[in-house]
Amino acid sequence: MSEAPSVDTAAHGIATGSRAVAVSDMPDALRQDVRLLGELLGTVLVESGGEDLLADVERLRELTIRAYTESGTEAFDEAVAFVDSLSLDRGEELARAFTCYFHLVNLAEEFHRIRVLREREDDPTPRAPEDSLAGTIAALREELGEEETRRRVAELEFRPVLTAHPTEARRRAVAACIRRISDLLAERDDPRLTKRALAENRRQLIAEIDTLWRTSPLRLDKPSPLDEVRTAMGVFDETLFTVLPKVYRAVDDLLAEDPDVPHRPVAPAFVRLGSWIGADRDGNPNVTHTITRAAAGIAAEHVLLGLERVATRIGRSLTLDAATTPPSPELDALWNRQRRMAEELTADIAGRSPDEPYRRVMLTIAERIAATRKRDADLAYGSPEELLDDLRVVQDSLAASDPRRAYGDLQSLIWQVETYGFHLAELEVRQHSAVHAKTLAEIDAGGPLSDMSEEVIETFRAIAAVQRRHGVLAARRYIVSFTQDAQDIANVYRLAEIALGTPEDVPVIDAIPLFETFADLQASTDVLDQMLELPQVQARLAQTERRMEVMLGYSDSSKDVGPVSATLALYDAQSRIAEWARRNDITLTLFHGRGGALGRGGGPANRAVLAQPPGSVDGRFKLTEQGEVIFARYGDPVIASRHIEQVAAATLLQATPSIEKRNSDAAREFADVAARLDEASRERFYQLVRAEGFPQWFATVTPQEEVGWLAIGSRPARRGLSVESLEDLRAIPWVFAWTQARINLTGWFGLGTALAAVGDLERLREAYHRWPLFATMIDNVEMSLAKTDTRIAKLYLALGDREDLSQLVLEELELTREWIVRITGQERLLAGHRVLGRAVQLRSPYVDALSLIQLRALRALRAGDADDATDAKLRRVMLLSVNGVAAGLQNTG
């Protein structure tokens, strides 16, 4: 973190231990980047706090590296004692220093990933990876033939839904600074840079790292829902708007006989964005009908402005003379319609575009998009379809004499309109079924409505208003949390009718059941059978060619029965729902409510897709993307392209006969193993969470209460006012708290006991190699365990007074670790995952340092004997450490 040798010393220290990865395993380019950034951070620390600050940082870093790599406890005990000896002010400085280091390492690794992806693209003899679209389409052609491959690609759907669940611990100001540093780091790869340019780049780098150090990592106030909307818009503006047409182009090139010959594209615009941000009101009183309408308006403003700019750019470039590129009669007719619509405007454009029919038509189209954004009724487009009709007239006319221009940038614009419409992302309203029931009870009682019920009614009016302003596709999905009966769905339609009064005013609504708990997953098909009898559902099926969506919750099911039983219950539910859809001639889309952390269904999305039951994907995949996951997957154009490509490839591949047969055969062959895992893991999980006093103990041995202080989201951390019951605690802080305590219990607890109950190592190894669901679960748990730390965990568990529960956790941790290593056949965790292992082991000693700082603050806060000034400092140190651990572990909730 100071001079170059110290960074190598860190790498060497990690490399010498039995738990470590070799220094040579880090690519030279990445090692040089980490060395440079660490050296510059060291310089900033000296300039800010003097040599003593850097010395303290280096002392703690050296102790935690030794403690991580040595088998004894001497270095760890020294590290604890050193942290306890620090002043609170120094503790805060160290917490900030290690957090800055994590941000720098994270961005260096992200940039190296981008570097590798670009090098792969530039490889003159590339071999398409199996998880790429090129590899997948080649495999589809071999197994299914050209015609079936094209049909499946044409029907492909990927629906990422952005949510504002509070798991992104970074401030926007910090994220912006990190992006600037990343851009400067990328500049250094340019071989054309002179020595003077490199020196200037270094000066700018140190200035930005100094800014990162001096910028408070903590938000002073919780963001409002509209703040969260605007944050998401940044991802759209910077990456998604331009990335998706490039992905479609890549697919089209793969399908073309000769991609270098201009041709009418056949690749579909297969991505549709959804958003819960500003629409998800389940337990979040800050999301109101006013917020939902405003969120829709903000999104529309961004997409229309983007479309306007692209159309203007294309129009200005289409300086094609009528003599060389004659317009079609349809283009002339379009121009005449435009002239009648806006004589003064078109006269001005025509004056600037003499004998350039394509330029004048496209510039008028751009003006009409602008008018749509400004709500100029005389000139505005009535719908995206109307705009698409105009663009295709231009395209068809161009194609007759200039197909290269017809199918170039203009086709990208068409794809953008097809993807985003005029609304950008469909707002999906979510509300708890109990809220609907309470509202209807108040209405039926005939008295005045409570504020909550008034808001429910206004929500439906807001949906109607959004549809009138931005189109039906802007907001028609209504997700019912904790759906336990078909009546929960019927209530949504009844409330919509009550809110709007007359049938013609009622908005189009697709009520989507969300099955979350273990019991609800088991009852899902019974509820779906009842839903089919509802007249409103029957009407929507008739209008949508029998398309239906069903959502599955990963978070609450895992909190309900533990990660192992939840994984198996979700697989079983998907299998039964897919079979139910087939019986009822329904085109099913399963919506996966997955989080970033493993305790909430996290992990590599493409592997999760390939492990799904037969018939449950069928070319359509929808999932929630939240918090830090949004920026990790979509924050950079290269990484976003790769992520979308991987998910699309897996979605196409999952429904092939070979993959479906593999999954169904494995499910049958290992059904007995699944049953034993389910029974044993659930019993073990219940032994812990159903123990008397467990909720209070959990709140004591983790920073559960303190996590709620973080201003990282508009949503409250729990539904009630206490932790008397885990049912009132939201799944995200449940996961976040265990992660901060370095126990990660939500990702693995119960698996060790379940594997031991099966007992047959060879049978389990066979399952690992032949059963995709089991292999994915084992690999995800392996990653979760690699981020745990028994020594740190013991210190957190010591905060409570329940030795029985602490021993239960530690015994299960050791048992799970032992069985994972035996099943994978590796000498240690993550030995078979080189890149991931390197990332975890590079960070772990530094996370340990922050954990020790957090523990010191937590103990003092729990003692409750500090004066107001000291208490304020303790709280700040606590929150800084939470922020830093989140940055180091790279997933929170």
mmCIF file of N, CA and C in Angstrom, residues 5-99:
data_model
loop_
_atom_site.group_PDB
_atom_site.id
_atom_site.type_symbol
_atom_site.label_atom_id
_atom_site.label_comp_id
_atom_site.label_asym_id
_atom_site.label_seq_id
_atom_site.Cartn_x
_atom_site.Cartn_y
_atom_site.Cartn_z
ATOM 1 N N PRO A 5 7.691 -2.483 -3.140
ATOM 2 C CA PRO A 5 8.041 -3.727 -2.463
ATOM 3 C C PRO A 5 6.978 -4.190 -1.480
ATOM 4 N N SER A 6 6.267 -3.254 -0.848
ATOM 5 C CA SER A 6 5.288 -3.670 0.159
ATOM 6 C C SER A 6 4.148 -4.439 -0.472
ATOM 7 N N VAL A 7 3.770 -4.066 -1.690
ATOM 8 C CA VAL A 7 2.706 -4.804 -2.357
ATOM 9 C C VAL A 7 3.194 -6.201 -2.698
ATOM 10 N N ASP A 8 4.442 -6.310 -3.164
ATOM 11 C CA ASP A 8 4.983 -7.645 -3.434
ATOM 12 C C ASP A 8 5.100 -8.448 -2.151
ATOM 13 N N THR A 9 5.432 -7.768 -1.047
ATOM 14 C CA THR A 9 5.505 -8.460 0.233
ATOM 15 C C THR A 9 4.142 -9.027 0.603
ATOM 16 N N ALA A 10 3.098 -8.242 0.346
ATOM 17 C CA ALA A 10 1.752 -8.738 0.625
ATOM 18 C C ALA A 10 1.473 -9.981 -0.197
ATOM 19 N N ALA A 11 1.810 -9.912 -1.478
ATOM 20 C CA ALA A 11 1.568 -11.063 -2.340
ATOM 21 C C ALA A 11 2.416 -12.250 -1.881
ATOM 22 N N HIS A 12 3.661 -11.978 -1.486
ATOM 23 C CA HIS A 12 4.526 -13.065 -1.037
ATOM 24 C C HIS A 12 4.001 -13.668 0.254
ATOM 25 N N GLY A 13 3.529 -12.804 1.171
ATOM 26 C CA GLY A 13 2.982 -13.323 2.421
ATOM 27 C C GLY A 13 1.793 -14.229 2.175
ATOM 28 N N ILE A 14 0.929 -13.826 1.263
ATOM 29 C CA ILE A 14 -0.217 -14.668 0.944
ATOM 30 C C ILE A 14 0.250 -15.961 0.300
ATOM 31 N N ALA A 15 1.319 -15.859 -0.488
ATOM 32 C CA ALA A 15 1.737 -17.036 -1.246
ATOM 33 C C ALA A 15 2.400 -18.098 -0.380
ATOM 34 N N THR A 16 2.932 -17.731 0.765
ATOM 35 C CA THR A 16 3.712 -18.697 1.524
ATOM 36 C C THR A 16 2.874 -19.598 2.394
ATOM 37 N N GLY A 17 1.619 -19.239 2.649
ATOM 38 C CA GLY A 17 0.795 -20.042 3.541
ATOM 39 C C GLY A 17 0.101 -21.184 2.837
ATOM 40 N N SER A 18 -0.392 -22.139 3.616
ATOM 41 C CA SER A 18 -1.095 -23.284 3.047
ATOM 42 C C SER A 18 -2.416 -22.882 2.428
ATOM 43 N N ARG A 19 -2.978 -21.738 2.847
ATOM 44 C CA ARG A 19 -4.277 -21.297 2.335
ATOM 45 C C ARG A 19 -4.102 -20.380 1.137
ATOM 46 N N ALA A 20 -2.874 -20.209 0.646
ATOM 47 C CA ALA A 20 -2.610 -19.095 -0.241
ATOM 48 C C ALA A 20 -2.434 -19.492 -1.689
ATOM 49 N N VAL A 21 -2.428 -18.475 -2.519
ATOM 50 C CA VAL A 21 -2.230 -18.640 -3.952
ATOM 51 C C VAL A 21 -0.852 -18.089 -4.302
ATOM 52 N N ALA A 22 -0.203 -18.701 -5.260
ATOM 53 C CA ALA A 22 1.160 -18.305 -5.612
ATOM 54 C C ALA A 22 1.186 -16.922 -6.234
ATOM 55 N N VAL A 23 2.310 -16.212 -5.999
ATOM 56 C CA VAL A 23 2.471 -14.883 -6.578
ATOM 57 C C VAL A 23 2.418 -14.969 -8.097
ATOM 58 N N SER A 24 3.023 -16.019 -8.644
ATOM 59 C CA SER A 24 3.072 -16.155 -10.091
ATOM 60 C C SER A 24 1.686 -16.329 -10.703
ATOM 61 N N ASP A 25 0.703 -16.640 -9.861
ATOM 62 C CA ASP A 25 -0.650 -16.832 -10.374
ATOM 63 C C ASP A 25 -1.286 -15.507 -10.762
ATOM 64 N N MET A 26 -0.777 -14.395 -10.241
ATOM 65 C CA MET A 26 -1.313 -13.089 -10.610
ATOM 66 C C MET A 26 -0.654 -12.633 -11.909
ATOM 67 N N PRO A 27 -1.440 -12.353 -12.946
ATOM 68 C CA PRO A 27 -0.865 -11.900 -14.217
ATOM 69 C C PRO A 27 -0.009 -10.653 -14.022
ATOM 70 N N ASP A 28 1.035 -10.544 -14.815
ATOM 71 C CA ASP A 28 1.962 -9.424 -14.660
ATOM 72 C C ASP A 28 1.258 -8.080 -14.775
ATOM 73 N N ALA A 29 0.380 -7.949 -15.752
ATOM 74 C CA ALA A 29 -0.285 -6.660 -15.956
ATOM 75 C C ALA A 29 -1.120 -6.279 -14.751
ATOM 76 N N LEU A 30 -1.812 -7.244 -14.171
ATOM 77 C CA LEU A 30 -2.624 -6.961 -12.982
ATOM 78 C C LEU A 30 -1.737 -6.633 -11.801
ATOM 79 N N ARG A 31 -0.668 -7.385 -11.631
ATOM 80 C CA ARG A 31 0.233 -7.114 -10.502
ATOM 81 C C ARG A 31 0.818 -5.711 -10.609
ATOM 82 N N GLN A 32 1.164 -5.296 -11.818
ATOM 83 C CA GLN A 32 1.718 -3.946 -12.001
ATOM 84 C C GLN A 32 0.677 -2.877 -11.670
ATOM 85 N N ASP A 33 -0.570 -3.116 -12.056
ATOM 86 C CA ASP A 33 -1.628 -2.152 -11.741
ATOM 87 C C ASP A 33 -1.845 -2.037 -10.240
ATOM 88 N N VAL A 34 -1.912 -3.187 -9.551
ATOM 89 C CA VAL A 34 -2.119 -3.175 -8.100
ATOM 90 C C VAL A 34 -0.943 -2.506 -7.413
ATOM 91 N N ARG A 35 0.279 -2.798 -7.901
ATOM 92 C CA ARG A 35 1.474 -2.174 -7.311
ATOM 93 C C ARG A 35 1.416 -0.654 -7.464
ATOM 94 N N LEU A 36 1.081 -0.190 -8.666
ATOM 95 C CA LEU A 36 1.036 1.251 -8.918
ATOM 96 C C LEU A 36 -0.007 1.922 -8.034
ATOM 97 N N LEU A 37 -1.211 1.385 -7.997
ATOM 98 C CA LEU A 37 -2.280 2.001 -7.215
ATOM 99 C C LEU A 37 -1.959 1.965 -5.728
ATOM 100 N N GLY A 38 -1.370 0.853 -5.257
ATOM 101 C CA GLY A 38 -0.987 0.773 -3.848
ATOM 102 C C GLY A 38 0.090 1.780 -3.494
ATOM 103 N N GLU A 39 1.043 1.951 -4.395
ATOM 104 C CA GLU A 39 2.118 2.929 -4.159
ATOM 105 C C GLU A 39 1.555 4.344 -4.081
ATOM 106 N N LEU A 40 0.639 4.682 -4.998
ATOM 107 C CA LEU A 40 0.063 6.026 -4.993
ATOM 108 C C LEU A 40 -0.811 6.254 -3.766
ATOM 109 N N LEU A 41 -1.532 5.224 -3.343
ATOM 110 C CA LEU A 41 -2.319 5.365 -2.111
ATOM 111 C C LEU A 41 -1.397 5.599 -0.922
ATOM 112 N N GLY A 42 -0.281 4.878 -0.881
ATOM 113 C CA GLY A 42 0.677 5.107 0.198
ATOM 114 C C GLY A 42 1.168 6.536 0.230
ATOM 115 N N THR A 43 1.440 7.109 -0.938
ATOM 116 C CA THR A 43 1.876 8.503 -1.020
ATOM 117 C C THR A 43 0.798 9.442 -0.479
ATOM 118 N N VAL A 44 -0.441 9.187 -0.851
ATOM 119 C CA VAL A 44 -1.562 10.010 -0.378
ATOM 120 C C VAL A 44 -1.687 9.925 1.136
ATOM 121 N N LEU A 45 -1.541 8.731 1.697
ATOM 122 C CA LEU A 45 -1.656 8.573 3.147
ATOM 123 C C LEU A 45 -0.569 9.359 3.882
ATOM 124 N N VAL A 46 0.648 9.327 3.354
ATOM 125 C CA VAL A 46 1.736 10.082 3.992
ATOM 126 C C VAL A 46 1.460 11.575 3.909
ATOM 127 N N GLU A 47 1.023 12.041 2.746
ATOM 128 C CA GLU A 47 0.729 13.468 2.585
ATOM 129 C C GLU A 47 -0.401 13.910 3.505
ATOM 130 N N SER A 48 -1.367 13.014 3.745
ATOM 131 C CA SER A 48 -2.527 13.386 4.547
ATOM 132 C C SER A 48 -2.280 13.243 6.044
ATOM 133 N N GLY A 49 -1.673 12.134 6.440
ATOM 134 C CA GLY A 49 -1.550 11.848 7.866
ATOM 135 C C GLY A 49 -0.141 11.647 8.371
ATOM 136 N N GLY A 50 0.826 11.789 7.485
ATOM 137 C CA GLY A 50 2.212 11.648 7.895
ATOM 138 C C GLY A 50 2.684 10.199 7.853
ATOM 139 N N GLU A 51 3.973 10.029 8.091
ATOM 140 C CA GLU A 51 4.571 8.695 8.062
ATOM 141 C C GLU A 51 3.972 7.786 9.127
ATOM 142 N N ASP A 52 3.514 8.377 10.247
ATOM 143 C CA ASP A 52 2.951 7.552 11.318
ATOM 144 C C ASP A 52 1.680 6.829 10.859
ATOM 145 N N LEU A 53 0.859 7.502 10.062
ATOM 146 C CA LEU A 53 -0.358 6.862 9.569
ATOM 147 C C LEU A 53 -0.010 5.679 8.675
ATOM 148 N N LEU A 54 0.920 5.913 7.761
ATOM 149 C CA LEU A 54 1.307 4.808 6.873
ATOM 150 C C LEU A 54 1.936 3.674 7.676
ATOM 151 N N ALA A 55 2.694 4.009 8.689
ATOM 152 C CA ALA A 55 3.317 2.969 9.506
ATOM 153 C C ALA A 55 2.264 2.123 10.216
ATOM 154 N N ASP A 56 1.225 2.764 10.735
ATOM 155 C CA ASP A 56 0.164 2.014 11.404
ATOM 156 C C ASP A 56 -0.599 1.129 10.409
ATOM 157 N N VAL A 57 -0.853 1.658 9.226
ATOM 158 C CA VAL A 57 -1.516 0.856 8.190
ATOM 159 C C VAL A 57 -0.664 -0.357 7.852
ATOM 160 N N GLU A 58 0.643 -0.114 7.663
ATOM 161 C CA GLU A 58 1.538 -1.212 7.306
ATOM 162 C C GLU A 58 1.674 -2.227 8.445
ATOM 163 N N ARG A 59 1.657 -1.745 9.671
ATOM 164 C CA ARG A 59 1.763 -2.650 10.824
ATOM 165 C C ARG A 59 0.562 -3.587 10.889
ATOM 166 N N LEU A 60 -0.636 -3.022 10.756
ATOM 167 C CA LEU A 60 -1.835 -3.857 10.807
ATOM 168 C C LEU A 60 -1.892 -4.786 9.603
ATOM 169 N N ARG A 61 -1.511 -4.289 8.462
ATOM 170 C CA ARG A 61 -1.522 -5.124 7.257
ATOM 171 C C ARG A 61 -0.561 -6.308 7.405
ATOM 172 N N GLU A 62 0.634 -6.032 7.940
ATOM 173 C CA GLU A 62 1.624 -7.101 8.103
ATOM 174 C C GLU A 62 1.135 -8.150 9.097
ATOM 175 N N LEU A 63 0.487 -7.716 10.163
ATOM 176 C CA LEU A 63 -0.021 -8.662 11.165
ATOM 177 C C LEU A 63 -1.145 -9.524 10.605
ATOM 178 N N THR A 64 -2.060 -8.913 9.864
ATOM 179 C CA THR A 64 -3.182 -9.706 9.340
ATOM 180 C C THR A 64 -2.724 -10.661 8.245
ATOM 181 N N ILE A 65 -1.705 -10.258 7.472
ATOM 182 C CA ILE A 65 -1.159 -11.193 6.472
ATOM 183 C C ILE A 65 -0.505 -12.381 7.175
ATOM 184 N N ARG A 66 0.268 -12.100 8.199
ATOM 185 C CA ARG A 66 0.897 -13.204 8.957
ATOM 186 C C ARG A 66 -0.164 -14.091 9.580
ATOM 187 N N ALA A 67 -1.174 -13.464 10.172
ATOM 188 C CA ALA A 67 -2.228 -14.244 10.824
ATOM 189 C C ALA A 67 -2.978 -15.110 9.816
ATOM 190 N N TYR A 68 -3.105 -14.609 8.595
ATOM 191 C CA TYR A 68 -3.834 -15.347 7.560
ATOM 192 C C TYR A 68 -3.043 -16.553 7.068
ATOM 193 N N THR A 69 -1.716 -16.419 7.069
ATOM 194 C CA THR A 69 -0.892 -17.465 6.465
ATOM 195 C C THR A 69 -0.254 -18.408 7.480
ATOM 196 N N GLU A 70 -0.192 -17.993 8.745
ATOM 197 C CA GLU A 70 0.435 -18.840 9.750
ATOM 198 C C GLU A 70 -0.608 -19.690 10.468
ATOM 199 N N SER A 71 -0.181 -20.860 10.921
ATOM 200 C CA SER A 71 -1.120 -21.775 11.572
ATOM 201 C C SER A 71 -1.397 -21.387 13.023
ATOM 202 N N GLY A 72 -0.483 -20.709 13.673
ATOM 203 C CA GLY A 72 -0.687 -20.342 15.069
ATOM 204 C C GLY A 72 -1.545 -19.114 15.240
ATOM 205 N N THR A 73 -1.724 -18.673 16.492
ATOM 206 C CA THR A 73 -2.585 -17.526 16.784
ATOM 207 C C THR A 73 -1.796 -16.295 17.211
ATOM 208 N N GLU A 74 -0.467 -16.397 17.243
ATOM 209 C CA GLU A 74 0.330 -15.297 17.771
ATOM 210 C C GLU A 74 0.102 -14.001 16.998
ATOM 211 N N ALA A 75 0.211 -14.043 15.668
ATOM 212 C CA ALA A 75 0.039 -12.831 14.866
ATOM 213 C C ALA A 75 -1.393 -12.304 14.974
ATOM 214 N N PHE A 76 -2.369 -13.217 15.001
ATOM 215 C CA PHE A 76 -3.765 -12.788 15.101
ATOM 216 C C PHE A 76 -3.999 -12.084 16.438
ATOM 217 N N ASP A 77 -3.465 -12.655 17.517
ATOM 218 C CA ASP A 77 -3.614 -12.025 18.828
ATOM 219 C C ASP A 77 -2.942 -10.656 18.855
ATOM 220 N N GLU A 78 -1.793 -10.550 18.198
ATOM 221 C CA GLU A 78 -1.105 -9.257 18.127
ATOM 222 C C GLU A 78 -1.951 -8.238 17.360
ATOM 223 N N ALA A 79 -2.583 -8.698 16.287
ATOM 224 C CA ALA A 79 -3.415 -7.792 15.488
ATOM 225 C C ALA A 79 -4.586 -7.279 16.314
ATOM 226 N N VAL A 80 -5.211 -8.178 17.087
ATOM 227 C CA VAL A 80 -6.323 -7.763 17.947
ATOM 228 C C VAL A 80 -5.843 -6.736 18.960
ATOM 229 N N ALA A 81 -4.715 -7.013 19.584
ATOM 230 C CA ALA A 81 -4.184 -6.099 20.593
ATOM 231 C C ALA A 81 -3.814 -4.750 19.978
ATOM 232 N N PHE A 82 -3.258 -4.791 18.767
ATOM 233 C CA PHE A 82 -2.862 -3.545 18.105
ATOM 234 C C PHE A 82 -4.089 -2.678 17.819
ATOM 235 N N VAL A 83 -5.143 -3.288 17.281
ATOM 236 C CA VAL A 83 -6.367 -2.540 16.989
ATOM 237 C C VAL A 83 -6.954 -1.959 18.271
ATOM 238 N N ASP A 84 -6.961 -2.742 19.341
ATOM 239 C CA ASP A 84 -7.524 -2.272 20.608
ATOM 240 C C ASP A 84 -6.731 -1.111 21.191
ATOM 241 N N SER A 85 -5.461 -0.998 20.788
ATOM 242 C CA SER A 85 -4.615 0.078 21.333
ATOM 243 C C SER A 85 -4.774 1.392 20.584
ATOM 244 N N LEU A 86 -5.442 1.355 19.431
ATOM 245 C CA LEU A 86 -5.556 2.556 18.601
ATOM 246 C C LEU A 86 -6.580 3.525 19.177
ATOM 247 N N SER A 87 -6.358 4.804 18.915
ATOM 248 C CA SER A 87 -7.383 5.788 19.229
ATOM 249 C C SER A 87 -8.532 5.635 18.236
ATOM 250 N N LEU A 88 -9.695 6.159 18.586
ATOM 251 C CA LEU A 88 -10.818 6.055 17.665
ATOM 252 C C LEU A 88 -10.542 6.812 16.369
ATOM 253 N N ASP A 89 -9.867 7.948 16.477
ATOM 254 C CA ASP A 89 -9.543 8.705 15.271
ATOM 255 C C ASP A 89 -8.621 7.906 14.356
ATOM 256 N N ARG A 90 -7.642 7.226 14.953
ATOM 257 C CA ARG A 90 -6.734 6.424 14.140
ATOM 258 C C ARG A 90 -7.463 5.208 13.571
ATOM 259 N N GLY A 91 -8.355 4.631 14.351
ATOM 260 C CA GLY A 91 -9.143 3.505 13.847
ATOM 261 C C GLY A 91 -9.952 3.900 12.635
ATOM 262 N N GLU A 92 -10.522 5.125 12.688
ATOM 263 C CA GLU A 92 -11.289 5.603 11.539
ATOM 264 C C GLU A 92 -10.393 5.769 10.318
ATOM 265 N N GLU A 93 -9.184 6.328 10.516
ATOM 266 C CA GLU A 93 -8.273 6.518 9.387
ATOM 267 C C GLU A 93 -7.863 5.176 8.776
ATOM 268 N N LEU A 94 -7.619 4.188 9.613
ATOM 269 C CA LEU A 94 -7.239 2.878 9.095
ATOM 270 C C LEU A 94 -8.393 2.214 8.350
ATOM 271 N N ALA A 95 -9.600 2.373 8.876
ATOM 272 C CA ALA A 95 -10.762 1.810 8.185
ATOM 273 C C ALA A 95 -10.912 2.438 6.805
ATOM 274 N N ARG A 96 -10.723 3.736 6.730
ATOM 275 C CA ARG A 96 -10.831 4.405 5.434
ATOM 276 C C ARG A 96 -9.713 3.996 4.500
ATOM 277 N N ALA A 97 -8.505 3.817 5.037
ATOM 278 C CA ALA A 97 -7.363 3.432 4.197
ATOM 279 C C ALA A 97 -7.571 2.056 3.574
ATOM 280 N N PHE A 98 -8.003 1.092 4.386
ATOM 281 C CA PHE A 98 -8.226 -0.255 3.850
ATOM 282 C C PHE A 98 -9.408 -0.281 2.882
ATOM 283 N N THR A 99 -10.415 0.544 3.130
ATOM 284 C CA THR A 99 -11.550 0.614 2.207
ATOM 285 C C THR A 99 -11.102 1.181 0.864
#
